[in-house]
Coordinates of C-alpha atoms in Angstrom, one line a residue:
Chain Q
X219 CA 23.2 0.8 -37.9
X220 CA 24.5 -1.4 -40.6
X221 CA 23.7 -5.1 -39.9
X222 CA 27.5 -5.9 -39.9
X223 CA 27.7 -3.3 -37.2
X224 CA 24.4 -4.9 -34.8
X225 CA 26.4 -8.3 -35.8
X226 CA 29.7 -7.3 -34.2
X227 CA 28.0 -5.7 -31.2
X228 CA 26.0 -9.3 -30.9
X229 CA 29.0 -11.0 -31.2
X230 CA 30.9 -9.0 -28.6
X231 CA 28.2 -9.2 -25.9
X232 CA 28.2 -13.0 -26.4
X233 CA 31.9 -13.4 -26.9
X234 CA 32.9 -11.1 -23.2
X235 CA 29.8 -11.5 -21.2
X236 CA 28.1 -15.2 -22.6
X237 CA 24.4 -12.8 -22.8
X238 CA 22.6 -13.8 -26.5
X239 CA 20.2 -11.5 -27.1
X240 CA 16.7 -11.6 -24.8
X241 CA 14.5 -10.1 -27.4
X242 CA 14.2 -8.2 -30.5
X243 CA 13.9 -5.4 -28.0
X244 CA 17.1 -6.0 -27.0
X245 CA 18.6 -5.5 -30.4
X246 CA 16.7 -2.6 -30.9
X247 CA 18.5 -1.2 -27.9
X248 CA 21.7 -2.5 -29.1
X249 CA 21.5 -0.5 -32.8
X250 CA 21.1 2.7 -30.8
X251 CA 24.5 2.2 -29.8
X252 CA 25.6 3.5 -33.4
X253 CA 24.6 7.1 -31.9
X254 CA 26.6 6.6 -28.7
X255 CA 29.4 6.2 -30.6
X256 CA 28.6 8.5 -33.1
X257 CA 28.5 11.1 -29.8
X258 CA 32.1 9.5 -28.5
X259 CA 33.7 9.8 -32.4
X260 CA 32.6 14.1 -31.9
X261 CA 34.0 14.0 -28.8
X262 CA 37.7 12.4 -29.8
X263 CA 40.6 14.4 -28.7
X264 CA 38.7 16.1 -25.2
X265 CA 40.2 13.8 -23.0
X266 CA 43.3 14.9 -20.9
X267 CA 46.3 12.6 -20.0
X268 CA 45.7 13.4 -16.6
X269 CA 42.4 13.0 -15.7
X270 CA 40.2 10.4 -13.7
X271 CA 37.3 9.2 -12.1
X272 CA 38.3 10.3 -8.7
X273 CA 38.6 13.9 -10.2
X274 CA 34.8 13.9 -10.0
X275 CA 34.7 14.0 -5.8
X276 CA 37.3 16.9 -5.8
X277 CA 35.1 19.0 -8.5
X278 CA 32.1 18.2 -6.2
X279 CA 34.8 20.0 -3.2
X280 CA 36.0 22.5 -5.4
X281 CA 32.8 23.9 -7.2
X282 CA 31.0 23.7 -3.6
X283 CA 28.2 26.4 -2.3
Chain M
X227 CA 2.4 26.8 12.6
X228 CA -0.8 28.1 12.4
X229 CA -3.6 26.2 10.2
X230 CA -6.9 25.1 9.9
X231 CA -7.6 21.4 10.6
X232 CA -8.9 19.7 7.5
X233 CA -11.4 17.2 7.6
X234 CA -9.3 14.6 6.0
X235 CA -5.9 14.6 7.9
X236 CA -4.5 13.0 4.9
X237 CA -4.9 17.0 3.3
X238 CA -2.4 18.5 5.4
X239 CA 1.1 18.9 4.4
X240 CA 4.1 16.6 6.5
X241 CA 5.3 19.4 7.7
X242 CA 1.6 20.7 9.0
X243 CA 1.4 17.1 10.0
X244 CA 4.1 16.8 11.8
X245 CA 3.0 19.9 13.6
X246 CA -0.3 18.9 14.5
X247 CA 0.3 15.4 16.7
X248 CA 3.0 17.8 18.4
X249 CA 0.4 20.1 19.3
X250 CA -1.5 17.0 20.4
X251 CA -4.6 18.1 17.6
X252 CA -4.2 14.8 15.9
X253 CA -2.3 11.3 17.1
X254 CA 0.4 9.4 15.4
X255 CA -2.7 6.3 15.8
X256 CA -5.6 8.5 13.6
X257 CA -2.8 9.5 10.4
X258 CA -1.5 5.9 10.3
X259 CA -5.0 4.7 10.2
X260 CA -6.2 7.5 7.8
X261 CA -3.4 6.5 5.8
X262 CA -3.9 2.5 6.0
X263 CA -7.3 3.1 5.2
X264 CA -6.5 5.5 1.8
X265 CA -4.4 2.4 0.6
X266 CA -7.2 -0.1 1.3
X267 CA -10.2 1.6 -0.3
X268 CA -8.4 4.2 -2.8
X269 CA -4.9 2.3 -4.3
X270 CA -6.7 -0.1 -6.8
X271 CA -6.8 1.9 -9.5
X272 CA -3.5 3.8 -9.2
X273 CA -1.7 1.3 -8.3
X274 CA 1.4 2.7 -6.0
X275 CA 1.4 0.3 -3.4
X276 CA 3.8 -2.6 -2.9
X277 CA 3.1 -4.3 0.6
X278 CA 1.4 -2.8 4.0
X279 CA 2.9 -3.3 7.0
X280 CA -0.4 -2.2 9.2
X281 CA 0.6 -4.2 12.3
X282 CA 4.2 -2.7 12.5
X283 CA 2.9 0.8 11.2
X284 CA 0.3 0.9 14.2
X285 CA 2.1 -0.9 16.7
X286 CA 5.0 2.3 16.0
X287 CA 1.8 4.7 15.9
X288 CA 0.8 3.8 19.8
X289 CA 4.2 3.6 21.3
X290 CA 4.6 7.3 20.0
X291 CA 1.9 9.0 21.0
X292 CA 2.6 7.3 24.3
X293 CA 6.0 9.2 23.9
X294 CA 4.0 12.6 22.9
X295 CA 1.9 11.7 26.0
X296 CA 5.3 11.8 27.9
X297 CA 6.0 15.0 27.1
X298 CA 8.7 13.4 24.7
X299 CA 9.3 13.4 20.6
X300 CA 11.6 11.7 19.0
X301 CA 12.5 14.0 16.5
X302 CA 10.6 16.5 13.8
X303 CA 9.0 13.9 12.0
X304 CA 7.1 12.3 15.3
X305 CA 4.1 10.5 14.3
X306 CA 4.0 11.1 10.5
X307 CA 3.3 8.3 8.4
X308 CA 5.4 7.4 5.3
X309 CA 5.7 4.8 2.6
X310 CA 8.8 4.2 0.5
X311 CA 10.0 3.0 -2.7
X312 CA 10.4 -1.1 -2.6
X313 CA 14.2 -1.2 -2.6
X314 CA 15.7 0.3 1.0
X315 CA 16.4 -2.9 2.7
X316 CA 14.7 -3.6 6.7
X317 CA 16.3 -6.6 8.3
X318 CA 13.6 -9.5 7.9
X319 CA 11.2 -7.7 5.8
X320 CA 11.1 -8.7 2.0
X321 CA 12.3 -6.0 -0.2
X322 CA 11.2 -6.8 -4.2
X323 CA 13.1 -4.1 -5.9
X324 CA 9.9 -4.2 -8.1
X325 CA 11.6 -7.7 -9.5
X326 CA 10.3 -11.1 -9.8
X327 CA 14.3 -12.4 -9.4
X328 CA 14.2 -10.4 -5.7
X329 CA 10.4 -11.5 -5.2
X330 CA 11.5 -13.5 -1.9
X331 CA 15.0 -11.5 -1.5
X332 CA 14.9 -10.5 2.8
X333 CA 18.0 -8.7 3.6
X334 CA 19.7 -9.0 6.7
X335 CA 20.1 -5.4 7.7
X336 CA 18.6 -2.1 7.1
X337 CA 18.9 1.0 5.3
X338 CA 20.4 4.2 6.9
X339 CA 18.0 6.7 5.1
X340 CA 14.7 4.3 6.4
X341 CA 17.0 4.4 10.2
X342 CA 17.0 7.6 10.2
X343 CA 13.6 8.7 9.1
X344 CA 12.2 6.2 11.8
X345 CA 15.2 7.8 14.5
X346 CA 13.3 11.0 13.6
X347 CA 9.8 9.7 14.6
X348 CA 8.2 8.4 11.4
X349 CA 6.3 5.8 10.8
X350 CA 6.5 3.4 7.6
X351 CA 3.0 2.0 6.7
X352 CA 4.2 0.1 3.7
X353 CA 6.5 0.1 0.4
X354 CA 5.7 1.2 -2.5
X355 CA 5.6 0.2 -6.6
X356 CA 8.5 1.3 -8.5
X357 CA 10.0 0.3 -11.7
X358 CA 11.8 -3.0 -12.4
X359 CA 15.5 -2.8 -10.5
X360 CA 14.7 1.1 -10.5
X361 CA 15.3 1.4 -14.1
X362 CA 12.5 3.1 -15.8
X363 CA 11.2 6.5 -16.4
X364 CA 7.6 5.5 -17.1
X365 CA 6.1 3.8 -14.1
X366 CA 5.6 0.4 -16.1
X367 CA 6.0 -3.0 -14.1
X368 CA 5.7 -6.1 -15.7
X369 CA 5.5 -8.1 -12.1
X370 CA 3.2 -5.6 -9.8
X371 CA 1.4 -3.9 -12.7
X372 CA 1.5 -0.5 -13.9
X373 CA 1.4 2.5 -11.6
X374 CA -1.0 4.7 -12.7
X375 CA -1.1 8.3 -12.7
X376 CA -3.6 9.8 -10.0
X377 CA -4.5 13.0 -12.3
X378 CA -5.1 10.5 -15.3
X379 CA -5.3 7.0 -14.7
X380 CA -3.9 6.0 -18.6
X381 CA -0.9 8.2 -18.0
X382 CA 2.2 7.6 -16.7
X383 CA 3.6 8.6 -13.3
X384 CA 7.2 8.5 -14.2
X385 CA 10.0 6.7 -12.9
X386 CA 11.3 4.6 -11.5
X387 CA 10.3 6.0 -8.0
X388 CA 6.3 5.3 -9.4
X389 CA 4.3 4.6 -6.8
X390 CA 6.4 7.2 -4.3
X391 CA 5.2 10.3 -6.9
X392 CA 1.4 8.3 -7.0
X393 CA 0.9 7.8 -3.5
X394 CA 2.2 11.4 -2.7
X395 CA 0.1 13.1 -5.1
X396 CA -3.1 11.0 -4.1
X397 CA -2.6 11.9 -0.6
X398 CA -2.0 8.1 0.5
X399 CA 0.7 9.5 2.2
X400 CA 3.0 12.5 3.7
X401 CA 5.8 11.6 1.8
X402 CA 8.3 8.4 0.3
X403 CA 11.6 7.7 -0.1
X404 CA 12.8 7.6 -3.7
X405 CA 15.7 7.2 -5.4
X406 CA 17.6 8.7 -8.3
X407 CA 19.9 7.7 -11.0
X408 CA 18.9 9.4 -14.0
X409 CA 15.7 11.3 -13.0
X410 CA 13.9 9.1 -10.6
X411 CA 12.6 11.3 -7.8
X412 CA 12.6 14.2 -10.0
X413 CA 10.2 12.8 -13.2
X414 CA 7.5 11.1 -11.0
X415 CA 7.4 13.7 -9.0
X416 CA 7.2 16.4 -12.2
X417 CA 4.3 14.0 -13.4
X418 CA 2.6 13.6 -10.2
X419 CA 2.5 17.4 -9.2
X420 CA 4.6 17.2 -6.7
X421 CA 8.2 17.9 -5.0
X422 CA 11.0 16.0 -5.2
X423 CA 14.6 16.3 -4.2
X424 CA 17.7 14.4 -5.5
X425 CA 20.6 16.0 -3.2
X426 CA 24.2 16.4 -4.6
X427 CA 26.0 13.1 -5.7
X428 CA 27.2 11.5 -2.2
X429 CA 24.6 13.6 0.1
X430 CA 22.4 10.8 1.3
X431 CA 24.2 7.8 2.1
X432 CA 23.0 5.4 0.4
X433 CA 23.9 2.0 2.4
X434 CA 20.9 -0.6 2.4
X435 CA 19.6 0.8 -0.6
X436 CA 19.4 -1.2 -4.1
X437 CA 22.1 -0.4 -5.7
X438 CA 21.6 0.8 -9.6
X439 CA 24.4 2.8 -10.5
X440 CA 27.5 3.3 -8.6
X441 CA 28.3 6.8 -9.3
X442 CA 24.9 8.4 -10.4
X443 CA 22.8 7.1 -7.1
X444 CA 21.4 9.5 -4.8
X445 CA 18.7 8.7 -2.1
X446 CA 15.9 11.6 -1.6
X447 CA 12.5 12.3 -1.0
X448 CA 9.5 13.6 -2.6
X449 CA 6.7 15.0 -0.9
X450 CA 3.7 18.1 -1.3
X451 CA 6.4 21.0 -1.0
X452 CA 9.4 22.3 -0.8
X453 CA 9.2 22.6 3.0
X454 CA 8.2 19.2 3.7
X455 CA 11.3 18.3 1.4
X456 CA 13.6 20.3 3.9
X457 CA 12.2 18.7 6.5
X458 CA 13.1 14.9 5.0
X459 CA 16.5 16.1 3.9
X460 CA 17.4 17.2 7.2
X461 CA 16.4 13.8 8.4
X462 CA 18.5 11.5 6.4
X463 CA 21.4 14.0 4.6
X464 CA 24.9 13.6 6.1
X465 CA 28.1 11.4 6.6
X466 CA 27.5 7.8 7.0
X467 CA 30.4 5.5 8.3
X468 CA 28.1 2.8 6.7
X469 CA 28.6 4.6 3.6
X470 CA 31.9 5.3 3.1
X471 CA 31.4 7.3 -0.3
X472 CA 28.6 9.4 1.9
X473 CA 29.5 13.1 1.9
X474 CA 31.3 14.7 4.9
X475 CA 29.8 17.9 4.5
X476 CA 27.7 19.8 7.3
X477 CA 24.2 19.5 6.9
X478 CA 22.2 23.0 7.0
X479 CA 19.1 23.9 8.6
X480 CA 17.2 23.3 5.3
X481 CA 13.8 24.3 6.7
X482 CA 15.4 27.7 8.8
X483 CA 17.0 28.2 5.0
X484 CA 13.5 29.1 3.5
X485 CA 13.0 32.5 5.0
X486 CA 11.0 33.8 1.9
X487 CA 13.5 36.1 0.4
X488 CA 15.1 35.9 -3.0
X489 CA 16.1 39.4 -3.6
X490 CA 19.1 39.7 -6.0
X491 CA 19.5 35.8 -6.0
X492 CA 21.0 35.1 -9.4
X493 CA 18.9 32.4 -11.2
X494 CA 19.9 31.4 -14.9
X495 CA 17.8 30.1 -17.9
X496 CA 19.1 28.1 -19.9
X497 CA 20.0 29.0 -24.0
X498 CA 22.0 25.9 -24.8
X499 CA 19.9 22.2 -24.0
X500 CA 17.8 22.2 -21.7
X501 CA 14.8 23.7 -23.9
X502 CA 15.5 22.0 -27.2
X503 CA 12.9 20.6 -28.7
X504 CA 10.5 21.2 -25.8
X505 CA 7.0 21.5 -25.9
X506 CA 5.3 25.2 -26.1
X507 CA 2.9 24.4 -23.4
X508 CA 6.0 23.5 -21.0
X509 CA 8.1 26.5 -22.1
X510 CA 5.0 28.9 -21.5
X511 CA 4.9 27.0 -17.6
X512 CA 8.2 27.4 -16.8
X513 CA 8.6 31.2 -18.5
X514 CA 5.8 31.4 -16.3
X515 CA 7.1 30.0 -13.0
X516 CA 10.7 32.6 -14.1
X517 CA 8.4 36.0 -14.1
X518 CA 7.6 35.1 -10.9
X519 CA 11.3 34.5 -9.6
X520 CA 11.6 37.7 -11.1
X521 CA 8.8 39.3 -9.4
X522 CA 10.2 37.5 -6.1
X523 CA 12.9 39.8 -6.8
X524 CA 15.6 37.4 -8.1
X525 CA 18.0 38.4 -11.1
X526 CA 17.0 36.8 -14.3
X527 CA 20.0 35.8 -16.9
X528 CA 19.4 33.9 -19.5
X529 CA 23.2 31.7 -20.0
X530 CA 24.6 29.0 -22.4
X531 CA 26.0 25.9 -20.4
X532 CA 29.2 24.7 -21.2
X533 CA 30.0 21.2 -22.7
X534 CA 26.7 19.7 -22.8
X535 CA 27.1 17.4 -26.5
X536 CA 29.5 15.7 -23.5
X537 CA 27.3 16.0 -20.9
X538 CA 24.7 13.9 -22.9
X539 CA 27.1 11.4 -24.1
X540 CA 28.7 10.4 -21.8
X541 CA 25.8 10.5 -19.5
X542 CA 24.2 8.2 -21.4
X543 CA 26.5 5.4 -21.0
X544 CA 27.3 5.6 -17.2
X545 CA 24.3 4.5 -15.2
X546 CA 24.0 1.6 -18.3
X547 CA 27.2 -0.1 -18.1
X548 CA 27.5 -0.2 -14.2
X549 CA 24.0 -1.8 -14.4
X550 CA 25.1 -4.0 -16.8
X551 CA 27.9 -5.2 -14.3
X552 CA 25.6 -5.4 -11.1
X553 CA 23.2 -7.5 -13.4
X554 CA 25.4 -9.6 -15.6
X555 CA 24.7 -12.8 -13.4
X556 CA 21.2 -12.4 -13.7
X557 CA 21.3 -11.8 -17.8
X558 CA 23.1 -14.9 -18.3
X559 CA 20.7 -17.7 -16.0
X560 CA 17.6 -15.3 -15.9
X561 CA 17.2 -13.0 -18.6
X562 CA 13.4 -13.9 -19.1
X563 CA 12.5 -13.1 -15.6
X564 CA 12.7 -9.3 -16.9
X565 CA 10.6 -7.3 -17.8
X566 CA 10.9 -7.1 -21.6
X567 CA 12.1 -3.4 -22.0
X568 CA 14.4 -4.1 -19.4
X569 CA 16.6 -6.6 -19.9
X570 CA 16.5 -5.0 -23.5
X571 CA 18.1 -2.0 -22.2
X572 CA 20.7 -3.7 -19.8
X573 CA 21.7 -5.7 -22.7
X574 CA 22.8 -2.6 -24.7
X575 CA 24.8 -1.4 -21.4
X576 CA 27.2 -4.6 -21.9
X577 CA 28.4 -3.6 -25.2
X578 CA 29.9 -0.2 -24.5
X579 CA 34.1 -0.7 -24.0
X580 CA 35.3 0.0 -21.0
X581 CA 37.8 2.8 -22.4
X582 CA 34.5 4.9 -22.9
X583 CA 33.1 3.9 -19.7
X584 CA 36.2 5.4 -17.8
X585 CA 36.6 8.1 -20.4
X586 CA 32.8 9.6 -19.5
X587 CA 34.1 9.0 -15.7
X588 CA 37.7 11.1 -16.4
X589 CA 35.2 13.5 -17.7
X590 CA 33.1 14.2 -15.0
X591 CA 35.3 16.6 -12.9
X592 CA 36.7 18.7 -15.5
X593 CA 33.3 19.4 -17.1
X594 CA 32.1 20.0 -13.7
X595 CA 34.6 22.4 -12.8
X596 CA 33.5 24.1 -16.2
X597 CA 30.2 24.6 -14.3
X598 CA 31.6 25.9 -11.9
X599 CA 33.1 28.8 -13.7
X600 CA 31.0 29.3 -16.6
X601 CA 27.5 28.7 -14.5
X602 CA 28.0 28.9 -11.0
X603 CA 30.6 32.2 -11.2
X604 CA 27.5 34.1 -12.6
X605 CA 24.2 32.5 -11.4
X606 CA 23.1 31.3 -7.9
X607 CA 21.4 28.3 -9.5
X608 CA 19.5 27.6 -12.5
X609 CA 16.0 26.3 -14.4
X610 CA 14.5 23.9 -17.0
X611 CA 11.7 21.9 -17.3
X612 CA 11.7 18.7 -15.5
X613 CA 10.8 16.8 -19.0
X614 CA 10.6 18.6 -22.4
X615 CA 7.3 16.9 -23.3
X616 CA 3.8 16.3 -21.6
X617 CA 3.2 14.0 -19.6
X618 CA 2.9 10.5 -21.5
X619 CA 0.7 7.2 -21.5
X620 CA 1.3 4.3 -20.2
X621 CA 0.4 2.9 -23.8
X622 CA 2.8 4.8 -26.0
X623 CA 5.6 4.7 -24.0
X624 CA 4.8 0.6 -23.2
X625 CA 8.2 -1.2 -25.1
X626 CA 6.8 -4.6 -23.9
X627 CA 3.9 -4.1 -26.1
X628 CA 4.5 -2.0 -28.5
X629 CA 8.4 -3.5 -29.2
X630 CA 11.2 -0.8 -30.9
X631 CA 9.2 2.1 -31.7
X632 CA 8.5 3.0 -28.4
X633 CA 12.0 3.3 -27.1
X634 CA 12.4 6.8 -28.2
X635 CA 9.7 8.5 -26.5
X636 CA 10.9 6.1 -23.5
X637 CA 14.2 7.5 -23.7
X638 CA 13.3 11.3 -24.1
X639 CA 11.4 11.3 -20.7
X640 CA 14.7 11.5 -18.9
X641 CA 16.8 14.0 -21.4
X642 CA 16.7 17.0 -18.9
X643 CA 17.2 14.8 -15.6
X644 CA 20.1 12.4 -16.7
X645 CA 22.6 15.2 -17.3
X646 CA 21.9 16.3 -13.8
X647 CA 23.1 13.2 -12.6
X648 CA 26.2 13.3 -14.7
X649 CA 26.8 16.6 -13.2
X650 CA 26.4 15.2 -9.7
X651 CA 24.5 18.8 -9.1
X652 CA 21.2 18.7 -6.4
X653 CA 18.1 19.2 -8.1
X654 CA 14.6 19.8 -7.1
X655 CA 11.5 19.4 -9.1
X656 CA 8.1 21.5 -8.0
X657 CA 4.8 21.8 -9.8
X658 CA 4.6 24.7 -12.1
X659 CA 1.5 24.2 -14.0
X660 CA -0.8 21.8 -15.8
X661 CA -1.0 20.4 -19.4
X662 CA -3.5 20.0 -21.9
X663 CA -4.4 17.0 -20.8
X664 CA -4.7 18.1 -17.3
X665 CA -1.1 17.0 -16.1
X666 CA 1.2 18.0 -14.1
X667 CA 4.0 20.0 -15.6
X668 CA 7.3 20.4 -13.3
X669 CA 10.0 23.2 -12.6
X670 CA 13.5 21.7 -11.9
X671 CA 15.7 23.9 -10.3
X672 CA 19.6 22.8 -9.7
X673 CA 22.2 24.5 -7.5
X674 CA 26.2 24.3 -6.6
X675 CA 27.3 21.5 -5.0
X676 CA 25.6 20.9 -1.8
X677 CA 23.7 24.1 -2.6
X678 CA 20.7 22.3 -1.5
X679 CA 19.5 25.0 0.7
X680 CA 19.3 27.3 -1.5
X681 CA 17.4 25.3 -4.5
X682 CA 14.5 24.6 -1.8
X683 CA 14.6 28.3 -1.0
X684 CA 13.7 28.9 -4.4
X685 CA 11.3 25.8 -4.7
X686 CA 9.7 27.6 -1.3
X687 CA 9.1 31.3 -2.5
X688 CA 8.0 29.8 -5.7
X689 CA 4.9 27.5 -3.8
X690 CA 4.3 30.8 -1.7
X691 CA 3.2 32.5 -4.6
X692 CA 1.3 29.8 -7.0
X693 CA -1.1 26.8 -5.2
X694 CA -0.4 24.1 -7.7
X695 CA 1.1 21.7 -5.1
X696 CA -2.1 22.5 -3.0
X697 CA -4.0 21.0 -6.0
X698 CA -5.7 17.4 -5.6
X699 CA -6.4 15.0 -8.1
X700 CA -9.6 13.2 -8.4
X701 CA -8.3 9.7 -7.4
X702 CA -7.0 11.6 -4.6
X703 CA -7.9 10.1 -0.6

C-alpha cells in the first residue's frame, strides 16, 4: 500500500471513529486493507439493485435440506 | 450400549458416559471428581482452563445421582461433566470473554445453550481459556496465557474456542461449548484431534452468549466424535424466544440419524478453493479420509464451487466490521487493555465503508442460492480440509512478539473455515490423520442448510472405520 493510501485510511479511522492507531501492528493490519479492496474493485458490477441483507435468511429457507 | 469400562472414566466417550451412570456403572459424583481432579494435576502445561467451579460442579453431581437413585434422569446428558468456553453468560458467575476489560464483567442472566445443556442433566465443572473476545485462530492470550496444544505443547490449539479443543482432546472433559465466527469450533477442534460442529447460521440460539459478530455467530460443541456431537446438538439446537434470530426449524434426532449407512450418498470434492495452496501431507489425509467414503459406498464427484473470489472477499470484511462496531467504545478509552494482535486487527475492521459492508451482506443470499443449485442440486454435501496447512506454533504465528510478519500465517489458519461462515452452511470437523509433526489433521465436512444430520452421518461412518479420534495424546488425563 502506498503511504498516501495507509495515510488516508489513518486519517479516516481517526476522523469517523476518534481510534489513532494502537500499534504498528495495527497499521500493518490496516495496509492489508489495499487487498480487500483490491478483491471489491474485481468484484464491481456483481451487485443487483434488488438485493439485501435479509435475502440471506430466505436463501438459508430456500436452499434448505 | 455395550462397552468395556476403562480404568480411567475420563477415557470413555460422552455418549458411553452418559450411558454408563444411567446404567448406574459409574455416578455423576466419581466423573465430576475424575474430571476436577484431571484439571488440578494435568492443566498446567496445556493450559485450557479458565475457572473451576468444584463446589457447584459437585453439589449438581450429588443431587443427580440422587435423581438416578429415584429411578429419574433428567435428560440424555444425566451426570456428564462439561466445561465451556469463557463467554456464555450464568447469572452471578464472572464471565472473562478471555479479556482483561471483562476481567470482573458478572452478567445478570444466563445463556440458553449452558440452560439447556444443564435442563439435559450436565454438569459444568468450570470455563474454559479461549482467545481474546473470541477473535483468534491460534489459541494465544495475552491475559490467561497461551493454550497449549495437548499433542505438542509448542503448538497451537487453534481458535478462538482454545481451551474447549485442549481440554477435549486431553480428556479433561466429555465435551465444551464453543463458538464460531470464522472457524472457531471447527480449527481447535481440527488441531486438537477432535469433533466439532458449527450448525447452520441461526441453529443454536445464541442469547447469553458474547456476542462477536452479528451475522456470522453460531453456538456449537466439540467433543471425541461425531456421535457425542449429535448428542450436544440435540441438546441445545432449536427456536429460542430469547433469541429472536434463532431458527424455527425442527430439530432431528441427530443421534437416530447415524444409522451407518452412506450408500449412494453424493459427497463432492472440491476443484475450485478449498485445496489451493494446501499442504501435500493434508491433501494425502483427506484423499485418504474420501476413498474411504467411497468404500462406505458414497458417490465421489469431484465439483467447482461457484463464486468463491466473492465468497472470500466479502467474507473477509463481515465478522471485522461488526466487531469493530461492538468494540468501538473500548478502542477509543481502552485500546491498550488488548492484546496486541487484537486491537491491531479490530482497528483494520473500522476502516472498511459501510457500502461494502452491506454490499458483502446483499451478497450473501444470492451466492447462497448459487450453492444451492450449482452444489447442493448435485452433491449431498461436500469436503476440504479443515486448514490447508499443518498445524502451527504458538511462536510463528505469535503477532505480539513477532509484529507484521506473522499476520499472514495468522490469517491463513482460517481460509477454509471463514467462507463457511459466509455461506451460513453447518460444518463439522473430525480427525482424519496426523502430521509430520505428530498433529492432528481434520476433515470438514459441510451440508445444505440445516443438513446437519446428514454431515454427522458422514462424520459417524467415517469414525466407524478409522480410530483417530480414539487416539490420546501424551498430556492426556
Amino acid at each position: 500500500m502506498s503511504g498516501e493510501l495507509e495515510q488516508l485510511i489513518e486519517q479516516q479511522i481517526e476522523t469517523w471513529t476518534g481510534v489513532a492507531p494502537p500499534s504498528d501492528v495495527a497499521r500493518a493490519w490496516a495496509e492489508q486493507l489495499a487487498a480487500v479492496i483490491d478483491g471489491f474493485e474485481a468484484l464491481r458490477g456483481t451487485l443487483a439493485f434488488e438485493e439485501e441483507p435479509s435475502g440471506f435468511e430466505a436463501a438459508l429457507q430456500a436452499t434448505k435440506e | 450400549m455395550q462397552h468395556a469400562f476403562p480404568p480411567n472414566p475420563l477415557h470413555m466417550t460422552l455418549v458411553e458416559a452418559a450411558e454408563a451412570v444411567r446404567s448406574g456403572e459409574v455416578t455423576a459424583v466419581a466423573l465430576t471428581k475424575a474430571s476436577i481432579d484431571a484439571f488440578k494435576t494435568k492443566d498446567a502445561a496445556v493450559n485450557s482452563l479458565i475457572s473451576l467451579d468444584e463446589a457447584a460442579a459437585l453439589e449438581a453431581a450429588e443431587g443427580l445421582d440422587r435423581l438416578r437413585d429415584a429411578g429419574r434422569l433428567l435428560g440424555p446428558l444425566h451426570g456428564v461433566p462439561l466445561a465451556h468456553k469463557d463467554m456464555y453468560y450464568r447469572a452471578g458467575k464472572p464471565c472473562t470473554a478471555g479479556s482483561k476489560i471483562r476481567a470482573d464483567f458478572v452478567p445478570s442472566y444466563t445463556s440458553t445453550a449452558l440452560h439447556r445443556l444443564e435442563a439435559a442433566g450436565s454438569i459444568t465443572v468450570g470455563m474454559l481459556n479461549m482467545a481474546e473476545f473470541a477473535q483468534n485462530p491460534t489459541g494465544h492470550n495475552a491475559h490467561y496465557g497461551d493454550c497449549h496444544n495437548p499433542w505438542g505443547l509448542d503448538y497451537c490449539t487453534g481458535g478462538s474456542s482454545s481451551g474447549s479443543g485442549a481440554a477435549v482432546a486431553a480428556r479433561f472433559v466429555f465435551g465444551a461449548l464453543g463458538s464460531d465466527t470464522g472457524g472457531s469450533i471447527r480449527l481447535p477442534a481440527a488441531m486438537c484431534g477432535v469433533t466439532g460442529i458449527k450448525g447452520t447460521q441461526t441453529r443454536v440460539s445464541r442469547y447469553g452468549a458474547m456476542p462477536l459478530s452479528f451475522s456470522a455467530d453460531n453456538v456449537g460443541p466439540l467433543a471425541r466424535t461425531a456421535r457425542d456431537c449429535a448428542r450436544l446438538m440435540g441438546a441445545i439446537a432449536g427456536h429460542d424466544p430469547m433469541d429472536p434470530t434463532s431458527a424455527r426449524e425442527p430439530v432431528p434426532d441427530y443421534e437416530a440419524a447415524l444409522d451407518g449407512n452412506i450408500k449412494g450418498m453424493r459427497i463432492g470434492v472440491p476443484t475450485t478453493y478449498f485445496f489451493d495452496g494446501a499442504d501435500d501431507e493434508i491433501v494425502a489425509a483427506v484423499e485418504k479420509a474420501v476413498s474411504l467414503l467411497k468404500e462406505a459406498g458414497a458417490e465421489i464427484i469431484e465439483l467447482p464451487l461457484p463464486h468463491m473470489d466473492a465468497v472470500s472477499t466479502y467474507g473477509s470484511i463481515v465478522s471485522r466490521c461488526e466487531s469493530a462496531a461492538i468494540h468501538g467504545e473500548w478502542m477509543r478509552k481502552r485500546a491498550a487493555d488488548y492484546a496486541v494482535h487484537l486491537s491491531g486487527r479490530i482497528y483494520g475492521g473500522m476502516a472498511v465503508p459501510a457500502a461494502y459492508y452491506i454490499e458483502a451482506l446483499s451478497r450473501r443470499g444470492p451466492i447462497l442460492k448459487a450453492f444451492g443449485r450449482e452444489v447442493f442440486d448435485k452433491v449431498d454435501a461436500f469436503v476440504a480440509p479443515t486448514l490447508r496447512m499443518p498445524v502451527p506454533t504458538l511462536a510463528e504465528t505469535d503477532i505480539d512478539r513477532r509484529g507484521a510478519p506473522a499476520i499472514s500465517s495468522f490469517n491463513a489458519i482460517s481460509n477454509n473455515t471463514r467462507a463457511i461462515n459466509y455461506l451460513g452452511l453447518p460444518s463439522v470437523s473430525a480427525p482424519c490423520g496426523f502430521d509430520r509433526n505428530g498433529l492432528p489433521i481434520g476433515l470438514m465436512i459441510q451440508g445444505r442448510p440445516f443438513a446437519e444430520a446428514r454431515i454427522l452421518k458422514i462424520a459417524d461412518v467415517y469414525q466407524r472405520m478409522t480410530d483417530w479420534h480414539e487416539r490420546r495424546p501424551e498430556a492426556a488425563a
